[in-house]
XYZ file of C-alpha atoms in Angstrom:
395
model
C 5.287 32.089 6.640
C 8.035 32.958 4.184
C 7.702 33.085 0.414
C 11.010 32.665 -1.352
C 12.864 30.206 -3.558
C 16.315 29.270 -2.215
C 18.526 27.399 -4.717
C 19.991 25.355 -1.855
C 16.835 23.421 -0.976
C 17.237 19.690 -0.428
C 13.620 18.808 -1.273
C 11.039 20.487 -3.456
C 7.410 19.592 -2.641
C 4.780 20.333 -5.293
C 1.360 20.776 -3.698
C 0.759 22.537 -0.367
C -2.357 20.695 0.740
C -2.334 18.038 3.479
C 0.094 15.528 1.939
C 2.549 18.219 0.887
C 2.438 20.034 4.221
C 2.883 16.821 6.186
C 5.862 15.794 4.040
C 7.452 19.215 4.408
C 6.950 19.338 8.184
C 8.333 15.827 8.737
C 11.427 16.720 6.712
C 11.869 20.130 8.324
C 11.792 18.645 11.808
C 14.719 16.439 10.743
C 16.757 19.413 9.592
C 16.026 19.089 5.860
C 15.615 22.296 3.851
C 12.307 22.284 1.945
C 10.655 24.444 -0.692
C 6.865 23.991 -0.752
C 5.102 25.065 -3.977
C 1.452 25.386 -4.923
C -0.259 26.856 -7.961
C -3.074 28.270 -5.786
C -2.966 31.149 -3.355
C -4.275 30.381 0.108
C -6.874 30.481 1.507
C -8.537 28.686 -1.372
C -11.779 26.726 -1.465
C -11.379 22.990 -1.927
C -14.374 20.708 -2.587
C -14.078 18.091 0.136
C -16.328 16.548 2.767
C -13.707 17.463 5.355
C -14.192 14.300 7.401
C -11.327 13.314 9.708
C -11.400 9.719 10.917
C -10.181 8.487 14.288
C -7.046 6.907 12.803
C -5.947 10.342 11.553
C -5.723 12.084 14.926
C -2.105 11.099 15.637
C -0.911 13.156 12.646
C -2.802 16.406 13.218
C -0.683 19.179 14.791
C -2.165 20.415 18.049
C -2.950 23.991 16.843
C -5.169 22.630 14.054
C -7.609 21.012 16.482
C -9.065 24.485 17.087
C -10.417 24.303 13.515
C -12.654 21.293 14.148
C -16.225 22.452 13.433
C -18.145 19.338 14.444
C -17.534 16.115 16.365
C -19.408 13.296 14.644
C -21.170 10.838 16.952
C -23.477 9.161 14.482
C -24.355 8.565 10.864
C -27.361 7.712 8.723
C -27.147 5.177 5.898
C -30.162 5.547 3.617
C -31.538 4.028 0.443
C -33.673 6.951 -0.592
C -36.713 7.093 1.673
C -37.209 3.300 1.648
C -34.644 2.215 4.207
C -32.636 3.913 6.923
C -29.971 2.651 9.322
C -28.972 4.996 12.131
C -25.547 4.447 13.694
C -25.176 6.042 17.124
C -22.309 6.305 19.591
C -21.624 8.147 22.823
C -18.008 8.546 21.658
C -16.512 10.503 18.788
C -16.581 8.677 15.462
C -14.658 11.429 13.703
C -14.406 15.163 13.214
C -15.396 17.697 10.552
C -13.236 20.540 9.267
C -13.662 23.107 6.520
C -10.793 22.553 4.124
C -10.508 26.212 3.154
C -9.564 27.295 6.681
C -7.907 24.009 7.705
C -5.502 23.916 4.749
C -4.660 27.607 5.133
C -3.826 27.205 8.823
C -1.850 24.022 8.075
C 0.234 25.803 5.444
C 0.883 28.757 7.764
C 2.006 26.401 10.520
C 4.389 24.519 8.235
C 5.615 27.713 6.576
C 6.596 29.159 9.933
C 9.224 26.442 10.368
C 12.689 27.877 9.675
C 13.568 24.979 7.350
C 10.534 25.517 5.081
C 10.145 28.131 2.367
C 6.800 28.573 0.607
C 6.057 29.782 -2.914
C 2.358 30.004 -3.834
C 0.802 30.961 -7.157
C 3.514 28.948 -8.917
C 2.606 26.484 -11.673
C 4.923 23.612 -12.612
C 5.410 23.263 -16.372
C 7.987 20.520 -16.803
C 10.111 18.088 -14.787
C 13.508 16.648 -15.643
C 15.281 14.120 -13.431
C 19.060 14.224 -13.657
C 21.832 12.188 -12.052
C 22.092 14.201 -8.847
C 19.082 16.552 -8.882
C 15.597 17.114 -10.232
C 15.033 20.219 -12.359
C 11.577 21.784 -12.275
C 10.483 24.386 -14.817
C 7.752 26.725 -13.525
C 6.049 29.883 -14.678
C 8.260 31.686 -12.141
C 11.515 30.245 -13.448
C 13.613 27.138 -13.021
C 13.977 25.457 -9.631
C 15.746 22.365 -8.466
C 16.400 20.078 -5.525
C 17.920 16.723 -4.645
C 14.449 15.173 -4.286
C 11.063 16.093 -5.755
C 7.777 15.201 -4.030
C 4.503 15.158 -5.959
C 1.653 16.038 -3.609
C -0.399 17.812 -6.250
C -3.595 15.768 -6.234
C -5.570 13.795 -8.809
C -4.373 15.990 -11.700
C -0.756 15.672 -10.566
C 1.854 17.047 -12.936
C 4.547 15.125 -11.065
C 2.646 11.831 -11.409
C 2.885 12.100 -15.186
C 6.648 11.646 -14.904
C 6.163 8.129 -13.483
C 4.877 4.930 -15.115
C 1.230 4.034 -14.558
C -0.222 7.538 -14.586
C -2.555 6.799 -17.498
C -3.707 3.512 -15.958
C -5.056 4.985 -12.709
C -8.641 4.262 -11.650
C -10.418 7.606 -11.554
C -13.659 8.364 -9.744
C -15.622 11.596 -9.844
C -17.343 13.795 -7.280
C -19.615 16.813 -7.487
C -19.648 18.829 -4.276
C -20.998 22.048 -2.851
C -22.264 23.745 0.310
C -25.596 24.810 1.781
C -26.158 27.367 4.535
C -29.566 27.160 6.219
C -31.012 30.448 7.424
C -32.137 28.715 10.596
C -29.320 26.360 11.579
C -30.510 22.807 12.190
C -27.108 21.224 12.042
C -26.418 18.045 13.984
C -23.393 15.899 14.791
C -24.359 13.146 12.344
C -23.458 12.555 8.706
C -25.714 11.070 6.033
C -24.790 8.616 3.250
C -27.344 7.675 0.573
C -26.888 4.768 -1.846
C -29.895 5.248 -4.119
C -29.635 8.594 -5.875
C -26.305 8.362 -7.691
C -25.798 5.380 -10.049
C -22.613 3.466 -9.180
C -22.006 5.888 -6.354
C -23.370 7.576 -3.254
C -24.534 10.909 -1.944
C -23.404 12.375 1.354
C -24.051 15.281 3.688
C -21.551 16.366 6.350
C -22.481 19.027 8.943
C -20.115 21.881 9.739
C -20.384 24.798 12.133
C -22.610 26.972 9.940
C -23.229 24.949 6.770
C -23.537 21.505 5.223
C -20.987 20.013 2.840
C -22.945 18.051 0.234
C -21.675 15.754 -2.473
C -22.317 13.027 -4.973
C -19.618 10.426 -5.594
C -19.392 8.273 -8.726
C -17.292 5.122 -8.823
C -16.005 5.802 -12.313
C -14.771 8.614 -14.511
C -17.983 10.599 -14.623
C -21.734 10.824 -14.989
C -23.175 13.309 -17.514
C -26.272 13.992 -15.409
C -24.472 14.371 -12.072
C -25.310 18.077 -11.740
C -29.010 17.297 -12.134
C -28.813 14.393 -9.687
C -26.976 16.589 -7.187
C -29.698 19.245 -7.385
C -32.441 16.626 -7.021
C -30.623 15.065 -4.064
C -30.554 18.425 -2.278
C -34.237 19.001 -3.024
C -35.274 15.562 -1.765
C -33.510 15.727 1.609
C -36.050 17.124 4.033
C -33.774 19.421 6.031
C -32.264 20.894 2.827
C -35.546 21.836 1.162
C -35.629 25.526 0.351
C -31.926 25.959 1.121
C -29.747 27.372 -1.646
C -26.483 25.577 -2.441
C -23.338 27.275 -3.706
C -19.717 26.627 -4.632
C -20.767 23.394 -6.362
C -18.274 21.898 -8.773
C -17.001 18.548 -9.985
C -13.529 17.060 -9.752
C -11.769 13.725 -10.409
C -10.642 11.447 -7.574
C -7.649 9.115 -8.001
C -8.882 5.974 -6.236
C -6.600 3.518 -4.485
C -6.148 -0.211 -4.789
C -3.510 -0.358 -7.511
C 0.164 -1.276 -7.192
C 1.680 1.332 -9.484
C 5.204 2.577 -8.915
C 5.336 5.601 -6.579
C 8.977 6.609 -6.898
C 11.974 6.947 -9.146
C 15.540 7.509 -7.912
C 14.691 11.100 -6.891
C 10.915 11.530 -7.195
C 8.190 10.429 -4.759
C 4.384 10.638 -4.955
C 2.179 11.182 -1.890
C -1.519 11.604 -1.107
C -3.945 11.644 -4.003
C -1.088 12.090 -6.469
C -0.183 8.540 -5.400
C -3.834 7.379 -5.800
C -4.229 7.083 -2.032
C -7.991 7.501 -1.706
C -10.393 4.922 -0.282
C -12.340 3.562 -3.298
C -15.414 2.819 -1.168
C -15.772 6.018 0.873
C -13.626 8.545 -0.979
C -11.635 9.237 2.201
C -8.272 10.800 1.430
C -7.265 12.912 4.438
C -5.848 10.049 6.518
C -3.857 8.678 3.588
C -2.516 12.168 2.801
C -1.220 12.579 6.349
C 0.144 9.046 6.602
C 1.868 8.969 3.209
C 3.341 12.434 3.796
C 4.777 11.289 7.097
C 6.250 8.109 5.591
C 7.661 10.018 2.620
C 9.362 12.511 4.923
C 10.882 9.727 7.014
C 12.281 7.833 4.009
C 13.505 10.924 2.136
C 15.405 12.093 5.219
C 17.149 8.707 5.384
C 17.856 8.879 1.640
C 19.527 12.281 1.995
C 21.601 11.272 5.027
C 22.376 7.612 4.439
C 21.488 6.885 0.806
C 18.486 4.688 1.675
C 16.702 4.085 -1.672
C 13.356 5.835 -2.133
C 11.885 2.494 -3.191
C 11.580 1.787 0.542
C 8.757 4.343 0.604
C 6.951 2.674 -2.285
C 7.248 -0.711 -0.586
C 5.824 0.701 2.665
C 2.838 2.256 0.893
C 2.071 -0.937 -0.979
C 2.234 -3.135 2.121
C 0.501 -0.765 4.530
C -2.077 0.999 2.353
C -2.520 -0.097 -1.240
C -2.722 -3.824 -0.535
C -5.636 -3.182 1.818
C -7.313 -0.697 -0.532
C -7.415 -3.524 -3.095
C -9.878 -5.244 -0.764
C -11.701 -1.934 -0.426
C -12.027 -1.883 -4.194
C -13.518 -5.390 -4.158
C -16.211 -4.158 -1.768
C -16.711 -0.934 -3.733
C -17.151 -2.859 -7.001
C -19.869 -5.012 -5.467
C -21.665 -2.284 -3.520
C -21.795 0.231 -6.356
C -22.674 -2.359 -9.000
C -25.552 -3.776 -6.920
C -26.646 -0.886 -4.652
C -30.062 -2.179 -3.555
C -28.902 -5.699 -2.716
C -25.723 -4.330 -1.136
C -27.661 -1.950 1.076
C -29.628 -4.884 2.491
C -26.525 -7.036 2.906
C -24.156 -4.425 4.329
C -25.971 -1.420 5.726
C -28.950 -3.132 7.339
C -26.614 -5.547 9.070
C -25.581 -4.425 12.563
C -22.373 -6.480 12.625
C -21.171 -5.245 9.221
C -21.999 -1.659 10.189
C -19.797 -2.038 13.251
C -17.018 -3.515 11.121
C -17.350 -0.586 8.712
C -16.937 1.829 11.623
C -13.900 -0.098 12.861
C -12.280 0.281 9.443
C -12.790 4.037 9.689
C -11.192 4.081 13.144
C -8.219 1.940 12.112
C -9.191 -0.939 14.404
C -9.885 -3.223 11.442
C -8.703 -3.445 7.830
C -10.701 -4.142 4.678
C -8.759 -7.366 4.332
C -9.909 -8.454 7.792
C -13.516 -7.528 6.982
C -13.504 -9.630 3.802
C -11.920 -12.603 5.557
C -14.234 -12.427 8.579
C -17.254 -12.119 6.299
C -16.211 -15.290 4.476
C -15.724 -17.166 7.756
C -18.929 -15.921 9.393
C -20.987 -15.865 6.203
C -23.746 -18.265 7.339
C -24.252 -16.275 10.562
C -24.352 -12.768 9.031
C -28.094 -12.808 8.145
C -28.920 -13.098 11.850
C -27.504 -9.578 12.328
C -29.747 -8.032 9.652
C -32.665 -5.905 10.828
C -36.188 -6.633 9.616
C -37.653 -3.147 9.964
C -37.307 -0.415 7.333
C -35.771 1.933 9.906
C -33.337 0.634 12.498
C -30.732 1.864 14.954
C -27.303 0.358 15.581
C -25.567 1.290 18.830
C -21.796 1.451 18.516
C -19.588 0.704 21.491
C -15.836 0.704 21.897
C -15.045 1.790 18.321
C -12.483 4.397 19.427
């Protein structure tokens, strides 16, 4: 992996996490010269559940599959200790990675491409779009390129240069890790809808630790640190286990139709608000938007295709559907107890939820099918406090 700043780069990508790396690799494979910047130095710890859904697998480079720490074949949906729904499958429902090692390996892989240069520990201060180039002022000097890509997350500096930045819908998460002295890790995740007001708690198993978090559907919750600690203490298999690396961070949630490009600037990943408002999933959307951005930018550089094509693709393919996800999120997080009975004790809706995660079904399809089959849905709801839902054919 090289670390240099060549003044002849065609594209400058700010942010070397998943969206930035995918954009850079897609461009590099088409012969475009790319400079990939990040303010952090890798490896760096990133608070993230690290869940990779089935629909993401087509975008993951083969060498990175060695970093999968757990294959998920089930999940628990709980409402405290009152109700529990256990989803089980004999097939993979997804995979778990540790973002610290995954992102580092991803960056090394992309940086090894001869068309990609990498500069880490570089902070962007200011952006100026000119007629033929974009000028970027950093703490390491001035840089420029024909196109600028913002892949720098929820706090994106590049996003501020585009309309709609202040109108984004921001969620909040508080996340950490726990390492049991006697490993009792499984291949199943846990999602709880009681502990965190207007949000959910989750636990994802990794090879030698649990990733634990609390998600709030809104800008913040003053007592989230206390709720996080109580959540860890109340989960039976976490009792007596110390947690570390816990910290909070904003999440730019999807479902809006803001502009994602100018004549020479493009936003990808969470900088483009591409995070599922119901689940907080962002990895798939980072890969997918990075790939689409790379495809469109390459055509822009070679044929003059306007970058607005990228924005149109994202709106049609992703953001329009995340609007339906936001409808569901609004209802579920505003009425958690009722919603748990309606959605997560219902075998059919649980299967639909899993199909959304796999890419077999969209939120829009779920909402429409629920409206059509509304009178029949109660017949799929379990009567017991604890129930099991067998999943078949979701892959």
